[in-house]
Short mmCIF file of C-alpha atoms and ligand atoms in Angstrom, two decimals:
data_model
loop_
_atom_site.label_atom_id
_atom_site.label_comp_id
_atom_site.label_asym_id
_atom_site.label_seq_id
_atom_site.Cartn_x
_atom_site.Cartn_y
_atom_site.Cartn_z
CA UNK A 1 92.23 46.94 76.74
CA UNK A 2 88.34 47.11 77.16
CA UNK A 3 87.61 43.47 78.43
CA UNK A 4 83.88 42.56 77.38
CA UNK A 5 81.62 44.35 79.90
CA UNK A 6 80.20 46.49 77.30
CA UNK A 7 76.36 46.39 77.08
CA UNK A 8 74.21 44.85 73.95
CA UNK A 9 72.71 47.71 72.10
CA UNK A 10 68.94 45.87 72.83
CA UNK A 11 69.69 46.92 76.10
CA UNK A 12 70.57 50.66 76.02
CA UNK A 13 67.20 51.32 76.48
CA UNK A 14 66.12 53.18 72.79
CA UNK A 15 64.33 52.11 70.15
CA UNK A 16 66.27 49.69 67.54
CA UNK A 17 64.14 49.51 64.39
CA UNK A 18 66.22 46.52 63.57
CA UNK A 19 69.40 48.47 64.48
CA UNK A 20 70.58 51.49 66.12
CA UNK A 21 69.15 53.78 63.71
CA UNK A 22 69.74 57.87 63.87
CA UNK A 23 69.05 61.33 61.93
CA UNK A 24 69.08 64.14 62.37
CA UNK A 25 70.74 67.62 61.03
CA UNK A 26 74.74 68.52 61.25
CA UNK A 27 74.41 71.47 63.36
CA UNK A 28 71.32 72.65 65.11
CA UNK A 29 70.57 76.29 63.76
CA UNK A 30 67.69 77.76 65.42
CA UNK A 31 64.31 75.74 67.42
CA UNK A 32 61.96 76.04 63.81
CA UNK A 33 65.14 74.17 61.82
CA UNK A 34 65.23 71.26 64.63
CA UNK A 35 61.53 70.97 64.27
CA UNK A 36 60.99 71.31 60.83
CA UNK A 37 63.03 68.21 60.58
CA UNK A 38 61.98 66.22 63.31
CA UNK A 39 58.45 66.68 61.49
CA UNK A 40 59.75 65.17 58.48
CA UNK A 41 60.96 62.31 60.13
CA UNK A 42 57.79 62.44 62.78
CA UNK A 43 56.70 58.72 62.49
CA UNK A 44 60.24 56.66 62.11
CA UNK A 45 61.33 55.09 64.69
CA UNK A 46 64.73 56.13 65.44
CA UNK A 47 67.27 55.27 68.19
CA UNK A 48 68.35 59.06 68.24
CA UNK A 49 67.42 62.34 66.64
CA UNK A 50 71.15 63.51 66.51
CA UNK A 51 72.12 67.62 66.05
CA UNK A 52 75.32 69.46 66.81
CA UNK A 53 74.94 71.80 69.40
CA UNK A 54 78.90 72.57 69.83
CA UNK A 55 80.61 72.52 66.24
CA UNK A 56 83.92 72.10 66.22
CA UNK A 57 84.69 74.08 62.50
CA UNK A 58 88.05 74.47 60.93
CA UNK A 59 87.81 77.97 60.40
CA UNK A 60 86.93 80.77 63.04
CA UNK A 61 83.98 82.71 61.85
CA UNK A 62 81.91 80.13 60.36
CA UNK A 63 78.96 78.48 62.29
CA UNK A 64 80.25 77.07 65.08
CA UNK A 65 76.42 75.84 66.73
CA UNK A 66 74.12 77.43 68.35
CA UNK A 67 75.53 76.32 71.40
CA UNK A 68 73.69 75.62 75.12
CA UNK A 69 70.92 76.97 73.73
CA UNK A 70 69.87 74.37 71.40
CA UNK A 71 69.90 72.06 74.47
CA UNK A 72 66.63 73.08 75.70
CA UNK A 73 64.92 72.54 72.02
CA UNK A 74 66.21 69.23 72.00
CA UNK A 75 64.81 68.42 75.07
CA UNK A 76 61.63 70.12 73.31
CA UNK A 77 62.25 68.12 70.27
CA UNK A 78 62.06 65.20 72.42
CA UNK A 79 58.94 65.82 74.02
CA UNK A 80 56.83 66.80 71.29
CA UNK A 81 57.96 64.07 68.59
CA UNK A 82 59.19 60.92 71.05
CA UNK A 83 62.83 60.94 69.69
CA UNK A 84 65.68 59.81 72.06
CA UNK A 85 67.56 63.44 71.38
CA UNK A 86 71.71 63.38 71.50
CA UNK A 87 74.93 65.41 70.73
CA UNK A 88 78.49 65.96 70.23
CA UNK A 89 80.57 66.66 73.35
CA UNK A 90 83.68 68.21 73.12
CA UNK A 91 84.30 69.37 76.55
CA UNK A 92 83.75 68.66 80.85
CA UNK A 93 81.58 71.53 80.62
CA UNK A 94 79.42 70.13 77.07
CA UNK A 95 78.77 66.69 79.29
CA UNK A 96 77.89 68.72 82.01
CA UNK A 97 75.53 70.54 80.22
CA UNK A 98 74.43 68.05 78.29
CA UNK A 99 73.72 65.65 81.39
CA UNK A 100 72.11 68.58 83.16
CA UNK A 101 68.99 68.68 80.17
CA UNK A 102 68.85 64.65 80.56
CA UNK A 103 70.44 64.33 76.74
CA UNK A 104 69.94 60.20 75.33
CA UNK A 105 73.09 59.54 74.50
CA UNK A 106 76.57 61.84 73.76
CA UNK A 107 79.58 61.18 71.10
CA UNK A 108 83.03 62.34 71.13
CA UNK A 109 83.26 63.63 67.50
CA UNK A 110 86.82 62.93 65.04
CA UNK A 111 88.52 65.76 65.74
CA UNK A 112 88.19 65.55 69.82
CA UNK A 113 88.89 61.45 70.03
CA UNK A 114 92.57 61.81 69.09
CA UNK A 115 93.17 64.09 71.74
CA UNK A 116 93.66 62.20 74.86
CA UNK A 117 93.66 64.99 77.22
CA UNK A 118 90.11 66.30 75.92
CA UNK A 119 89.29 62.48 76.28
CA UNK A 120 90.39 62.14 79.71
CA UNK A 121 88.66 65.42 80.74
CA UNK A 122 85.24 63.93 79.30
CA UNK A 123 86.08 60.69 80.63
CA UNK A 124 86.54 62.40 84.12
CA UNK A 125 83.21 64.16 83.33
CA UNK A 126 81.42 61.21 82.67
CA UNK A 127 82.57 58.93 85.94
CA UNK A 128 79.60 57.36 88.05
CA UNK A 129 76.75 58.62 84.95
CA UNK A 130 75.02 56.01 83.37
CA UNK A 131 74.49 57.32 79.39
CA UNK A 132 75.06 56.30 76.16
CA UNK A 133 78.62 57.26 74.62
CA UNK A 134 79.95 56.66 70.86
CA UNK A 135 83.36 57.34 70.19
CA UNK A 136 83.48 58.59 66.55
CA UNK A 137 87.43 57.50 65.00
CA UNK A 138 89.64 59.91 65.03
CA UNK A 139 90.76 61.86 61.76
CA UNK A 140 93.54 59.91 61.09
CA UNK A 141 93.76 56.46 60.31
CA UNK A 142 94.76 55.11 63.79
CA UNK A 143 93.16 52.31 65.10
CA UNK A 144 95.26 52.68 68.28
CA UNK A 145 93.69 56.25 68.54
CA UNK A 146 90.72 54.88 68.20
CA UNK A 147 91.01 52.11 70.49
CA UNK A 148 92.15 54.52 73.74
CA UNK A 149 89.80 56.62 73.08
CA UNK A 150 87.10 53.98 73.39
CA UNK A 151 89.14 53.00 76.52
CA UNK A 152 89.01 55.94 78.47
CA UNK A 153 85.44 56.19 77.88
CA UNK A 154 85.13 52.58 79.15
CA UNK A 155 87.18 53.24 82.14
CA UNK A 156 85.12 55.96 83.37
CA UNK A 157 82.50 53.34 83.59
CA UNK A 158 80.58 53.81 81.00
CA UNK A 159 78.89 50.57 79.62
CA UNK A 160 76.67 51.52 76.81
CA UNK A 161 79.66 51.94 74.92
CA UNK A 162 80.02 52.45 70.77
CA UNK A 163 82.49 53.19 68.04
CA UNK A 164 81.54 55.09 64.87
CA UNK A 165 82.96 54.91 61.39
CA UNK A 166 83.17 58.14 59.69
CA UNK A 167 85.73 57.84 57.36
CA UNK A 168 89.66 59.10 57.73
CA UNK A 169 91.12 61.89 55.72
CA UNK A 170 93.59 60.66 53.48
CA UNK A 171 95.56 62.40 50.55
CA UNK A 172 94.68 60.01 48.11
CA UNK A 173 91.72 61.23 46.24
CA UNK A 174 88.38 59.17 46.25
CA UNK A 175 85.02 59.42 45.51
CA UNK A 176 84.43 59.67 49.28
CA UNK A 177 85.13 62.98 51.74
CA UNK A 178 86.75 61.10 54.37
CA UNK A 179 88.16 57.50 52.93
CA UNK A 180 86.13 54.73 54.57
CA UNK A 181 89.30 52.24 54.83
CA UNK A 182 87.00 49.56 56.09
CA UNK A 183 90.09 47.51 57.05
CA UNK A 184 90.21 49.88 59.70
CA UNK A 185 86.69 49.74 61.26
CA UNK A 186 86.98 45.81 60.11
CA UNK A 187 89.96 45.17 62.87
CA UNK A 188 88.00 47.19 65.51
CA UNK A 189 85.24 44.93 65.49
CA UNK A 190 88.08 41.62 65.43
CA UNK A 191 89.16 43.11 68.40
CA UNK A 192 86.07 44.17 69.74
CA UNK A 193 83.21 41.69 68.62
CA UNK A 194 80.70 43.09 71.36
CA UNK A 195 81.52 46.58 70.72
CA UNK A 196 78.24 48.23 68.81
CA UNK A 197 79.87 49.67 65.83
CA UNK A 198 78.00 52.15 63.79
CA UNK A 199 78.32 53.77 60.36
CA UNK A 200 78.42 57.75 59.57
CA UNK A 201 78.21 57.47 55.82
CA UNK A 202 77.08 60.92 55.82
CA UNK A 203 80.90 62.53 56.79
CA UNK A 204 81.86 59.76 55.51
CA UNK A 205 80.58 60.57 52.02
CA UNK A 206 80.52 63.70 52.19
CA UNK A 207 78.02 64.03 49.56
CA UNK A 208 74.30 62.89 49.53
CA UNK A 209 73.86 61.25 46.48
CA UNK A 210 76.30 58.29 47.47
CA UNK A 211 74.86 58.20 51.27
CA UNK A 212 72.63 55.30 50.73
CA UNK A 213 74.93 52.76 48.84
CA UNK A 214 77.70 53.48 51.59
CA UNK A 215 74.34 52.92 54.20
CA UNK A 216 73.89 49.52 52.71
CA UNK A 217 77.65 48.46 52.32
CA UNK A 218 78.14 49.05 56.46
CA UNK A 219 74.95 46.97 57.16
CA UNK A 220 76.87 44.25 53.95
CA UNK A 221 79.57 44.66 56.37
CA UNK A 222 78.03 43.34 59.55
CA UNK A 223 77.61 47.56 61.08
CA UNK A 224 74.97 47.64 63.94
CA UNK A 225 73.35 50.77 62.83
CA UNK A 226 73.93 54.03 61.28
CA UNK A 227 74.10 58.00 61.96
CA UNK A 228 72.65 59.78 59.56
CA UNK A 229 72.83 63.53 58.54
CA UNK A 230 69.28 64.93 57.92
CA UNK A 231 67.84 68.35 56.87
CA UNK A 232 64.76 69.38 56.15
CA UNK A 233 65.86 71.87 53.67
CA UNK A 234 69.63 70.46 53.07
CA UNK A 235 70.72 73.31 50.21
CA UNK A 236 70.35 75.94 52.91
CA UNK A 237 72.52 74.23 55.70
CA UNK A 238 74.79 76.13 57.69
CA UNK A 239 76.94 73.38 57.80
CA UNK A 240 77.64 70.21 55.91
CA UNK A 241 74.53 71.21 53.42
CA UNK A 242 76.11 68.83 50.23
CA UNK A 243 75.95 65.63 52.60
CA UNK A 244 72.53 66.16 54.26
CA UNK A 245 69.07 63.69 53.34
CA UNK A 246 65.87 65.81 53.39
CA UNK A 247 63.58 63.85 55.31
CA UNK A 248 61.74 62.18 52.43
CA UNK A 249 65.09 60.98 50.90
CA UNK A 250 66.14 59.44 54.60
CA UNK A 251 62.91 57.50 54.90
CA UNK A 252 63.15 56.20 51.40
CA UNK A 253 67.36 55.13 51.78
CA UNK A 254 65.78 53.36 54.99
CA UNK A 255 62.58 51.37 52.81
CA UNK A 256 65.80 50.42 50.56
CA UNK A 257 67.80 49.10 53.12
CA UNK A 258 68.18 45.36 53.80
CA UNK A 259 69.90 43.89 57.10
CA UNK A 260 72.08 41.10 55.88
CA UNK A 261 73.28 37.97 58.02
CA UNK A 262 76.11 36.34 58.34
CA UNK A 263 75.04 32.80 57.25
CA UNK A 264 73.35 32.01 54.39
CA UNK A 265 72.02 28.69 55.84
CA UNK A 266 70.89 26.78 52.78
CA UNK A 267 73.08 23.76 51.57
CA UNK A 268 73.47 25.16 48.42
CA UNK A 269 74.89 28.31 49.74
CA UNK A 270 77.28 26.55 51.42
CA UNK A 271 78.29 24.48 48.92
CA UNK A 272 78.87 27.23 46.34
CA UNK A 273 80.56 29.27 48.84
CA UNK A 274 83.09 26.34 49.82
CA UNK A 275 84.08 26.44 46.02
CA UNK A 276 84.76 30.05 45.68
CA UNK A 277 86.52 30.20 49.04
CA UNK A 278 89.06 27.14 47.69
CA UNK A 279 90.05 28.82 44.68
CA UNK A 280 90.63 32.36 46.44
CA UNK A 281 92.66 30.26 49.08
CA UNK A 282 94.74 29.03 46.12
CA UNK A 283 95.13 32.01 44.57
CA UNK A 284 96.38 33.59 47.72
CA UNK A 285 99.10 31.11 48.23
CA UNK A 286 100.45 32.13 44.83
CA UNK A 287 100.34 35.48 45.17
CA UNK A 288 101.95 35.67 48.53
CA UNK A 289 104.51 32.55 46.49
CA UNK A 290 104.94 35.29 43.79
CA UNK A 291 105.72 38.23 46.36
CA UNK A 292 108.53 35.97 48.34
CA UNK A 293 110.23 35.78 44.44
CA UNK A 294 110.34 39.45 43.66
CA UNK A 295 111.53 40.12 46.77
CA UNK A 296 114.37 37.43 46.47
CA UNK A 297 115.26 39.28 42.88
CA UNK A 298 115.05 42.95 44.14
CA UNK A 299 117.39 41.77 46.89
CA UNK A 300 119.60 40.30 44.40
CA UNK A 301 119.29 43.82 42.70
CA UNK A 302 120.34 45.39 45.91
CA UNK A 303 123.08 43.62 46.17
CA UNK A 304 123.95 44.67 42.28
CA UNK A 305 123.48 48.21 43.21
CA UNK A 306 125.48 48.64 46.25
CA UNK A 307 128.58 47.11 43.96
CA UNK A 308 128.30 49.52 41.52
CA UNK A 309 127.44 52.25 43.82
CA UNK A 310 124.31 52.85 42.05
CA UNK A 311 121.38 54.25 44.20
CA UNK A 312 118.72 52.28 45.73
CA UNK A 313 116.02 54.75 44.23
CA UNK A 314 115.66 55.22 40.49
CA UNK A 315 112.80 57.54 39.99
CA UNK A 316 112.74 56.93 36.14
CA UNK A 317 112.30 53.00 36.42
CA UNK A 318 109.33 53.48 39.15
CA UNK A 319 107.91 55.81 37.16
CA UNK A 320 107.72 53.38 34.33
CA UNK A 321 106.48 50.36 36.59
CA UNK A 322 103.74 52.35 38.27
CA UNK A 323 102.62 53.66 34.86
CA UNK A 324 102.62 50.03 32.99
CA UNK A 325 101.22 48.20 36.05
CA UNK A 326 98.53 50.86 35.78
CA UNK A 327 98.01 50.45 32.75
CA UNK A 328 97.73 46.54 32.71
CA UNK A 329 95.53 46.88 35.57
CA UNK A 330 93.09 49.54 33.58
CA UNK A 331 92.70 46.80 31.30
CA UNK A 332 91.97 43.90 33.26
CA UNK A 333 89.11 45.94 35.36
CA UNK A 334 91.18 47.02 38.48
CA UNK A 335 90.78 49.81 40.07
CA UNK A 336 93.31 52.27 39.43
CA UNK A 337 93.66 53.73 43.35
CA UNK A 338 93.81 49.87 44.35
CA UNK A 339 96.56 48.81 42.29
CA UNK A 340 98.84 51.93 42.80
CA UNK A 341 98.30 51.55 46.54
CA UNK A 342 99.45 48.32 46.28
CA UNK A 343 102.42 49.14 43.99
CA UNK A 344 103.62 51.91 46.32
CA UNK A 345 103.44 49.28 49.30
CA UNK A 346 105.43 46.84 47.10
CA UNK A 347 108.14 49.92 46.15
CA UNK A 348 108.38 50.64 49.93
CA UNK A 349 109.36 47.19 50.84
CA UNK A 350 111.54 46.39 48.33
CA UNK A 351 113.58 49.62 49.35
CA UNK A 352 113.57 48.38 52.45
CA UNK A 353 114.81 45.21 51.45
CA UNK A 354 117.67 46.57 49.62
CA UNK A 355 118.58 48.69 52.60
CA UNK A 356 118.50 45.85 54.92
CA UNK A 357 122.13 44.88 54.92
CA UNK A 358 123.19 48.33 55.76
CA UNK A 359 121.01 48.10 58.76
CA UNK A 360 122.29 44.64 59.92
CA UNK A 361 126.14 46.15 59.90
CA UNK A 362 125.36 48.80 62.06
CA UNK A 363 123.65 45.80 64.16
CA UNK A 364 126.76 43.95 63.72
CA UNK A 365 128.68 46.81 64.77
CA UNK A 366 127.17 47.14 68.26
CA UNK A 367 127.77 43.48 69.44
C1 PEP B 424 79.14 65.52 63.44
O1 PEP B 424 78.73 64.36 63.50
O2 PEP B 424 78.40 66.49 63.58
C2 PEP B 424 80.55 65.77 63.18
C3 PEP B 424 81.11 66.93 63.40
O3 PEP B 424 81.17 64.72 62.65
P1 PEP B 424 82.70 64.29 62.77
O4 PEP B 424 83.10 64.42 64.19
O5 PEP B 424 82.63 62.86 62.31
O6 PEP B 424 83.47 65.16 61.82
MN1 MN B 425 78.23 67.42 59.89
#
């Protein structure tokens, strides 16, 4: 477990207009692309100008960055326009490279923090150096993941330590790219409260139009900054080119954005809140009331069904529960993908419950 130790982002030593703030394009393509868009954004103040110099791509043959190359027009990219400059590292040798041209700050990207041997090989790389690391979560929807990841990092010493959220790939189908399942990023920073935690709405999104809504519900949600996907000519990106800002559009999402606090401070907020929280505490009691009774009745089914031999699954009857609960739902305002989620959790443990006593025979069985 990473046990506090982990330096405040005011102290990492780059700019924080207000919060760790970066941009910058998926992939970096050639020296005129980098600068290009570092000239549209030439006058923000950003924590990072972020590109990927090592792309790790699903399928062989498409752009996979222009690799060590595109180190030395960072580090020109940095010179000429101020910007802190960072990348992805995927490998010993990437950190070693990377440290080598003096890079701001590196991130372990989703598809490398769930492996924890490439982990430990870029924790190993990074003992005894002083730089900024984010751990981006892994694919999957594992906090756990997550978590060692973030650990290994920390116990190779590295202090300016942070977690990004850039969504999970799920099968259910959303509006997003990668599902944001804030629950998940939500539990990190319970665990974690001094962990700097850091939104990628663009992967997250995968699409631009919806970028700066998901920008402003990570700062709603307490985020410390965000990473940011920026082009200066988006359509012809060799990579990622539906999820990328131009410039103009980043610096207007940015004008939009406002940095929320946890208190509201006035009496009257207060007050009003206090209300609001009562009646959702009530309300909770009776649904969580509610949920102890069906499950008392679907283990009194159980019971029904093992007597008659009848199976614990009957695909016609969920069929017909999922559809009318939907439809119920539809009509009261719900969201559709909510409810069924929740339905499909309530199926699951009502199985369970019906296959419990099976389970505590065999447990009988061995004592
Ligand atoms: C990236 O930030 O360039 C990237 C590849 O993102 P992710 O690791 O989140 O897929
Ligand atoms: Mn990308």
């Amino acid at each position: 477990m990473i046990s506090g130790n982990i330096t405040p982002l005011a102290r990492w030593g780059l700019p924080m207009p207000g919060m760790f703030l970066c941009a910058g394009p998926c992939s970096a393509e050639s020296e005129e692309q980098l600068r290009q868009t570092a000239a549209g954004l030439a006058g923000c103040t950003l924590s990072l100008f972020r590109a990927g110099v090592w792309k790790p791509r699903t399928h062989p043959g498409t752009f996979p960055g222009a690799g060590a190359a595109a180190l030395d027009w960072l580090v020109r990219i940095r010179e000429e326009f101020g910007f802190p400059v960072g990348a992805e590292v995927g490998t010993p040798q990437h950190v070693e490279a990377a440290l080598a041209h003096k890079l701001d700050l590196l991130w372990i990207g989703a598809r490398t923090s769930p492996d924890p041997f490439a982990v430990q090989n870029i924790a190993d790389a990074l003992k005894g150096v002083d730089v900024p690391v984010l751990v981006k979560n892994p694919v999957s929807p594992d906090l756990e993941t997550w978590l060692g990841a973030l650990e290994r990092i920390h116990q190779a010493g590295i202090r300016r330590l942070g977690a990004v959220h850039r969504g999970f790939a799920t099968s259910h189908d959303t509006r997003y790219r990668n599902a944001p399942l804030w629950r998940i990023p939500i539990e990190l920073k319970r665990r974690l409260p001094d962990l700097p935690l850091v939104c990628d709405p663009s992967h997250l999104c995968g699409r631009a139009d919806i970028v700066p809504p998901t920008a402003q519900e990570a700062l709603d949600l307490l985020y410390d900054g965000l990473m940011v996907e920026v082009h200066h000519q988006p359509a012809e990106a060799w990579s990622d080119a539906g999820q990328q800002l131009t410039p103009a559009q980043f610096r207007d999402m940015v004008a939009g954005l406002v940095i929320r606090k946890e208190s509201g401070g006035s009496l009257s907020y207060e007050t009003q809140m206090q209300g609001l929280r009562h009646t959702v505490d009530e309300i909770d009691d009776d649904l969580v009331d509610l949920l102890a009774r069906r499950m008392e009745i679907v283990r009194a089914m159980g019971d029904l069904k093992r007597r008659y031999q009848v199976s614990t699954l009957q695909p016609t009857r969920w069929k017909e529960i999922l559809a009318s609960r939907l439809a119920a739902a539809r009509k009261k305002g719900l969201h559709e993908e909510f409810v069924s989620q929740v339905y499909e959790i309530i199926h699951e443990e009502a199985i369970q419950v019906q296959e419990e006593p099976m389970f505590r025979a065999a447990d009988e069985g061995k004592h």
